[in-house]
Amino acid sequence: MGMKGSIVLFGPPGAGKGTQAAAIVDITGKPQISTGDMLREAVSSGSSLGMEAQSYMESGNLVPDEVIIGLIEERIKEPDATKGVLFDGFPRTIPQAEALSEITDVCAVISIEVPDENIVERIVGRRMDPETGEIFHISFKPPPSEISERLIQRKDDTEETVRQRLAAYHNQTKPLGEWYAERELLIPVDGSGTIEEVGEAVSSAVRSL
Ligand code: AP5
């Protein structure tokens, strides 16, 4: 398959995409582009894009394709993106993947597979360090006590919103996995183990490209 082009990190909400992205960046040297992080920055800066995206995100629905595609078209023009990037949380619909195929080559789609019953617990227990961006979990990756005061919880990380995010995943995003499988780009990885086990599986999938 080869490592030329971009890699897509694919999977349901809370699968561990953000957690595993750092290792892929280390191995490949490709920069991480997370549409979720870009949208959260837009929301906190109060830009018009952020204001448009906010209500979709807080209700657990996907932001419209044209907004996301516009965001990616701009980001991909940056000088660090010329040799391919690691997409995290993008594309999430077939129209987004079609638009992406017009602007860059995708060499592999790493699909972190986690059953729905594990997702809610992972998401509700997630905490983020606003200073470093590091992702923790109250049970599965407990933060050091000296930083626990400053950790934040995402507004969309409630049990109710997770259910809507999972519904959006099954209706709009999961069919994209089949779309990539038909193109022989999908590499399924078992995401149900520990963070370390999933990390090893993801790293070996990337090294074998
Ligand atoms: P986004 O930020 O992309 O959220 P998401 O896909 O729902 O993914 P998450 O960030 O929730 O999960 P993750 O897979 O990165 O898991 P993590 O590593 O943190 O999107 C947010 C919103 O923005 C969307 O709902 C939508 O509105 C909008 N949006 C974004 N992109 C869009 C697009 N392309 N199109 C349209 N709309 C878009 O792990 C989760 C937790 O589990 C952590 O606490 C972690 O420590 C823990 N954990 C990780 N791995 C394990 C493990 N193996 N075992 C136990 N715990 C684990």
Coordinates of C-alpha atoms and ligand atoms in Angstrom, one line a residue:
M1 CA 0.0 0.0 0.0
G2 CA 2.8 2.4 0.9
M3 CA 2.9 5.5 3.2
K4 CA 2.6 8.1 0.5
G5 CA -0.4 10.2 0.9
S6 CA -2.7 10.7 3.8
I7 CA -3.9 8.3 6.5
V8 CA -7.4 8.4 7.9
L9 CA -8.1 7.5 11.5
F10 CA -11.7 6.2 11.5
G11 CA -14.1 4.9 14.2
P12 CA -17.0 5.7 16.4
P13 CA -17.0 8.5 18.9
G14 CA -14.7 7.7 21.9
A15 CA -13.0 4.8 20.0
G16 CA -9.6 6.2 20.9
K17 CA -8.7 8.1 17.7
G18 CA -7.3 11.1 19.6
T19 CA -5.5 8.9 22.1
Q20 CA -3.8 6.8 19.3
A21 CA -3.0 9.7 17.0
A22 CA 0.2 10.8 18.7
A23 CA 1.9 7.4 18.0
I24 CA 1.0 7.6 14.3
V25 CA 2.4 11.1 14.1
D26 CA 5.6 9.8 15.7
I27 CA 5.9 6.9 13.2
T28 CA 5.0 8.8 10.1
G29 CA 6.0 12.4 10.7
K30 CA 2.6 13.4 9.2
P31 CA 0.8 16.2 11.1
Q32 CA -2.6 15.4 12.8
I33 CA -5.6 17.2 11.5
S34 CA -8.6 16.8 13.8
T35 CA -11.8 18.4 12.6
G36 CA -13.3 18.1 16.1
D37 CA -10.3 20.1 17.6
M38 CA -10.5 22.7 14.8
L39 CA -14.3 23.1 15.4
R40 CA -13.8 23.4 19.2
E41 CA -11.2 26.1 18.6
A42 CA -13.6 27.9 16.3
V43 CA -16.3 27.7 18.9
S44 CA -14.1 29.1 21.7
S45 CA -12.8 31.9 19.5
G46 CA -16.4 32.9 18.7
S47 CA -15.8 33.0 14.9
S48 CA -18.8 32.8 12.6
L49 CA -17.8 29.2 11.7
G50 CA -17.8 28.4 15.4
M51 CA -21.2 29.9 15.9
E52 CA -22.6 27.9 13.0
A53 CA -21.0 24.6 14.3
Q54 CA -21.8 24.9 18.0
S55 CA -25.5 23.8 18.0
Y56 CA -24.7 20.8 15.9
M57 CA -21.9 19.7 18.1
E58 CA -23.7 20.3 21.4
S59 CA -26.7 18.2 20.2
G60 CA -24.4 15.4 18.9
N61 CA -25.1 15.9 15.3
L62 CA -22.7 16.2 12.4
V63 CA -21.8 19.7 11.2
P64 CA -22.9 20.1 7.5
D65 CA -20.5 18.7 4.9
E66 CA -19.9 22.0 3.1
V67 CA -18.6 23.6 6.3
I68 CA -16.3 20.8 7.0
I69 CA -15.0 20.5 3.4
G70 CA -14.3 24.2 3.4
L71 CA -12.3 23.9 6.6
I72 CA -10.2 21.0 5.2
E73 CA -9.6 22.7 1.9
E74 CA -8.1 25.7 3.7
R75 CA -6.0 23.5 6.2
I76 CA -4.6 21.3 3.5
K77 CA -3.0 24.3 1.8
E78 CA -0.6 24.8 4.8
P79 CA 3.0 24.0 4.0
D80 CA 3.2 21.1 6.6
A81 CA 0.5 19.2 4.7
T82 CA 2.2 18.7 1.4
K83 CA 3.5 15.2 2.1
G84 CA 0.2 13.9 3.4
V85 CA -1.4 14.2 6.9
L86 CA -3.2 12.1 9.5
F87 CA -6.9 12.9 9.5
D88 CA -8.6 12.3 12.8
G89 CA -12.4 12.4 12.7
F90 CA -12.6 13.3 9.0
P91 CA -14.1 12.2 6.6
R92 CA -17.3 11.2 8.3
T93 CA -19.7 11.0 5.4
I94 CA -19.4 9.7 1.8
P95 CA -19.7 13.3 0.4
Q96 CA -16.8 14.3 2.6
A97 CA -14.7 11.3 1.4
E98 CA -15.5 12.1 -2.2
A99 CA -14.5 15.7 -1.7
L100 CA -11.3 14.6 0.0
S101 CA -10.4 12.3 -2.9
E102 CA -10.3 15.4 -5.2
I103 CA -7.8 17.2 -3.0
T104 CA -5.4 14.5 -1.6
D105 CA -4.5 10.8 -2.0
V106 CA -5.6 8.6 0.9
C107 CA -3.2 5.6 1.4
A108 CA -4.9 3.9 4.3
V109 CA -7.9 4.1 6.6
I110 CA -7.2 2.7 10.1
S111 CA -10.6 1.7 11.6
I112 CA -10.6 1.4 15.4
E113 CA -13.5 -0.9 16.1
V114 CA -15.2 -0.7 19.5
P115 CA -18.6 -2.0 20.4
D116 CA -21.3 0.5 21.4
E117 CA -21.5 -0.8 25.0
N118 CA -17.9 0.3 25.7
I119 CA -18.4 3.8 24.2
V120 CA -20.6 5.5 26.7
E121 CA -18.3 4.6 29.6
R122 CA -15.2 5.9 27.7
I123 CA -16.8 9.2 26.8
V124 CA -18.5 10.0 30.1
G125 CA -15.2 9.4 31.9
R126 CA -13.1 11.4 29.6
R127 CA -11.2 14.5 30.9
M128 CA -8.9 16.9 28.9
D129 CA -6.0 18.9 30.0
P130 CA -6.6 22.4 28.5
E131 CA -2.9 23.3 28.8
T132 CA -1.4 20.3 26.9
G133 CA -4.4 18.8 25.1
E134 CA -3.7 15.5 26.7
I135 CA -6.7 13.1 27.0
F136 CA -7.3 11.3 30.3
H137 CA -10.0 8.9 31.6
I138 CA -11.1 8.8 35.2
S139 CA -10.7 5.0 35.3
F140 CA -8.7 3.9 32.3
K141 CA -6.1 6.6 32.2
P142 CA -6.2 8.5 35.5
P143 CA -4.6 11.9 35.5
P144 CA -1.7 12.8 37.9
S145 CA -3.2 14.4 41.0
E146 CA -1.3 17.7 40.6
I147 CA -3.2 18.5 37.3
S148 CA -6.6 17.1 38.2
E149 CA -8.0 20.5 39.3
R150 CA -7.5 22.1 35.9
L151 CA -9.0 19.2 33.8
I152 CA -12.1 19.9 31.8
Q153 CA -15.0 17.8 30.5
R154 CA -16.3 18.4 26.9
K155 CA -19.8 19.8 26.8
D156 CA -20.9 17.0 24.4
D157 CA -19.5 14.3 26.7
T158 CA -22.8 13.5 28.4
E159 CA -24.6 10.2 28.3
E160 CA -27.5 11.8 26.4
T161 CA -25.4 13.4 23.7
V162 CA -23.3 10.3 23.3
R163 CA -26.4 8.4 22.3
Q164 CA -27.1 10.9 19.5
R165 CA -23.4 10.9 18.4
L166 CA -23.6 7.1 18.2
A167 CA -26.8 7.3 16.1
A168 CA -25.1 9.8 13.8
Y169 CA -22.1 7.4 13.5
H170 CA -24.3 4.4 12.6
N171 CA -26.4 6.4 10.1
Q172 CA -23.9 8.6 8.4
T173 CA -20.3 7.5 9.2
K174 CA -20.3 3.7 9.3
P175 CA -21.4 3.3 5.7
L176 CA -18.2 5.2 4.8
G177 CA -16.2 2.3 6.3
E178 CA -17.7 0.0 3.7
W179 CA -17.0 2.6 1.0
Y180 CA -13.3 2.5 1.9
A181 CA -13.3 -1.3 2.2
E182 CA -14.6 -1.5 -1.4
R183 CA -11.6 0.6 -2.3
E184 CA -9.2 -1.7 -0.4
L185 CA -8.1 1.0 1.9
L186 CA -9.7 -0.1 5.2
I187 CA -7.5 -1.7 7.9
P188 CA -9.7 -2.8 10.8
V189 CA -8.0 -2.8 14.3
D190 CA -9.6 -4.3 17.4
G191 CA -10.2 -1.2 19.7
S192 CA -11.8 -3.1 22.6
G193 CA -8.5 -3.8 24.5
T194 CA -6.5 -1.6 26.8
I195 CA -5.0 1.7 25.5
E196 CA -1.6 -0.1 25.3
E197 CA -3.0 -3.1 23.4
V198 CA -4.8 -0.9 20.9
G199 CA -1.7 1.2 20.6
E200 CA 0.4 -1.8 19.6
A201 CA -2.2 -2.9 17.0
V202 CA -2.4 0.6 15.5
S203 CA 1.4 1.0 15.4
S204 CA 1.9 -2.3 13.7
A205 CA -0.8 -1.6 11.2
V206 CA 0.9 1.8 10.4
R207 CA 4.4 0.2 10.2
S208 CA 3.1 -2.4 7.7
L209 CA 2.0 0.2 5.2
Ligands
AP5_1 P1 -14.8 14.8 17.5 O1 -14.0 15.7 18.4 O2 -14.2 14.2 16.3 O3 -15.4 13.6 18.4 P2 -15.7 12.1 18.2 O4 -15.5 11.5 16.9 O5 -17.0 11.9 18.8 O6 -14.5 11.5 18.8 P3 -14.0 11.7 20.2 O7 -13.0 12.8 20.3 O8 -15.2 11.7 21.1 O9 -13.3 10.3 20.5 P4 -11.9 9.7 20.1 O10 -12.1 8.5 19.2 O11 -10.8 10.7 19.7 O12 -11.5 9.0 21.6 P5 -10.4 9.5 22.7 O13 -9.1 9.1 22.2 O14 -10.7 10.9 23.2 O15 -16.1 15.5 17.0 C1 -17.0 16.3 17.9 C2 -18.1 16.9 17.1 O16 -17.6 17.7 16.1 C3 -19.0 15.8 16.4 O17 -20.0 15.3 17.2 C4 -19.5 16.7 15.2 O18 -20.6 17.5 15.7 C5 -18.4 17.6 14.9 N1 -17.5 17.1 13.9 C6 -16.2 16.8 14.0 N2 -15.7 16.3 12.8 C7 -16.7 16.3 11.9 C8 -16.8 15.9 10.6 N3 -15.8 15.4 9.9 N4 -18.0 16.1 10.0 C9 -19.1 16.6 10.7 N5 -19.0 16.9 12.0 C10 -17.9 16.8 12.6 O19 -10.9 8.4 23.8 C11 -12.1 8.6 24.5 C12 -11.9 8.3 26.0 O20 -11.6 6.9 26.2 C13 -10.7 9.0 26.7 O21 -11.0 9.3 28.0 C14 -9.6 7.9 26.6 O22 -8.7 8.1 27.7 C15 -10.4 6.7 26.7 N6 -9.8 5.5 26.0 C16 -9.2 5.6 24.8 N7 -8.8 4.4 24.4 C17 -9.2 3.5 25.4 C18 -9.0 2.1 25.6 N8 -8.5 1.3 24.6 N9 -9.5 1.6 26.7 C19 -10.2 2.4 27.6 N10 -10.3 3.7 27.5 C20 -9.8 4.3 26.4

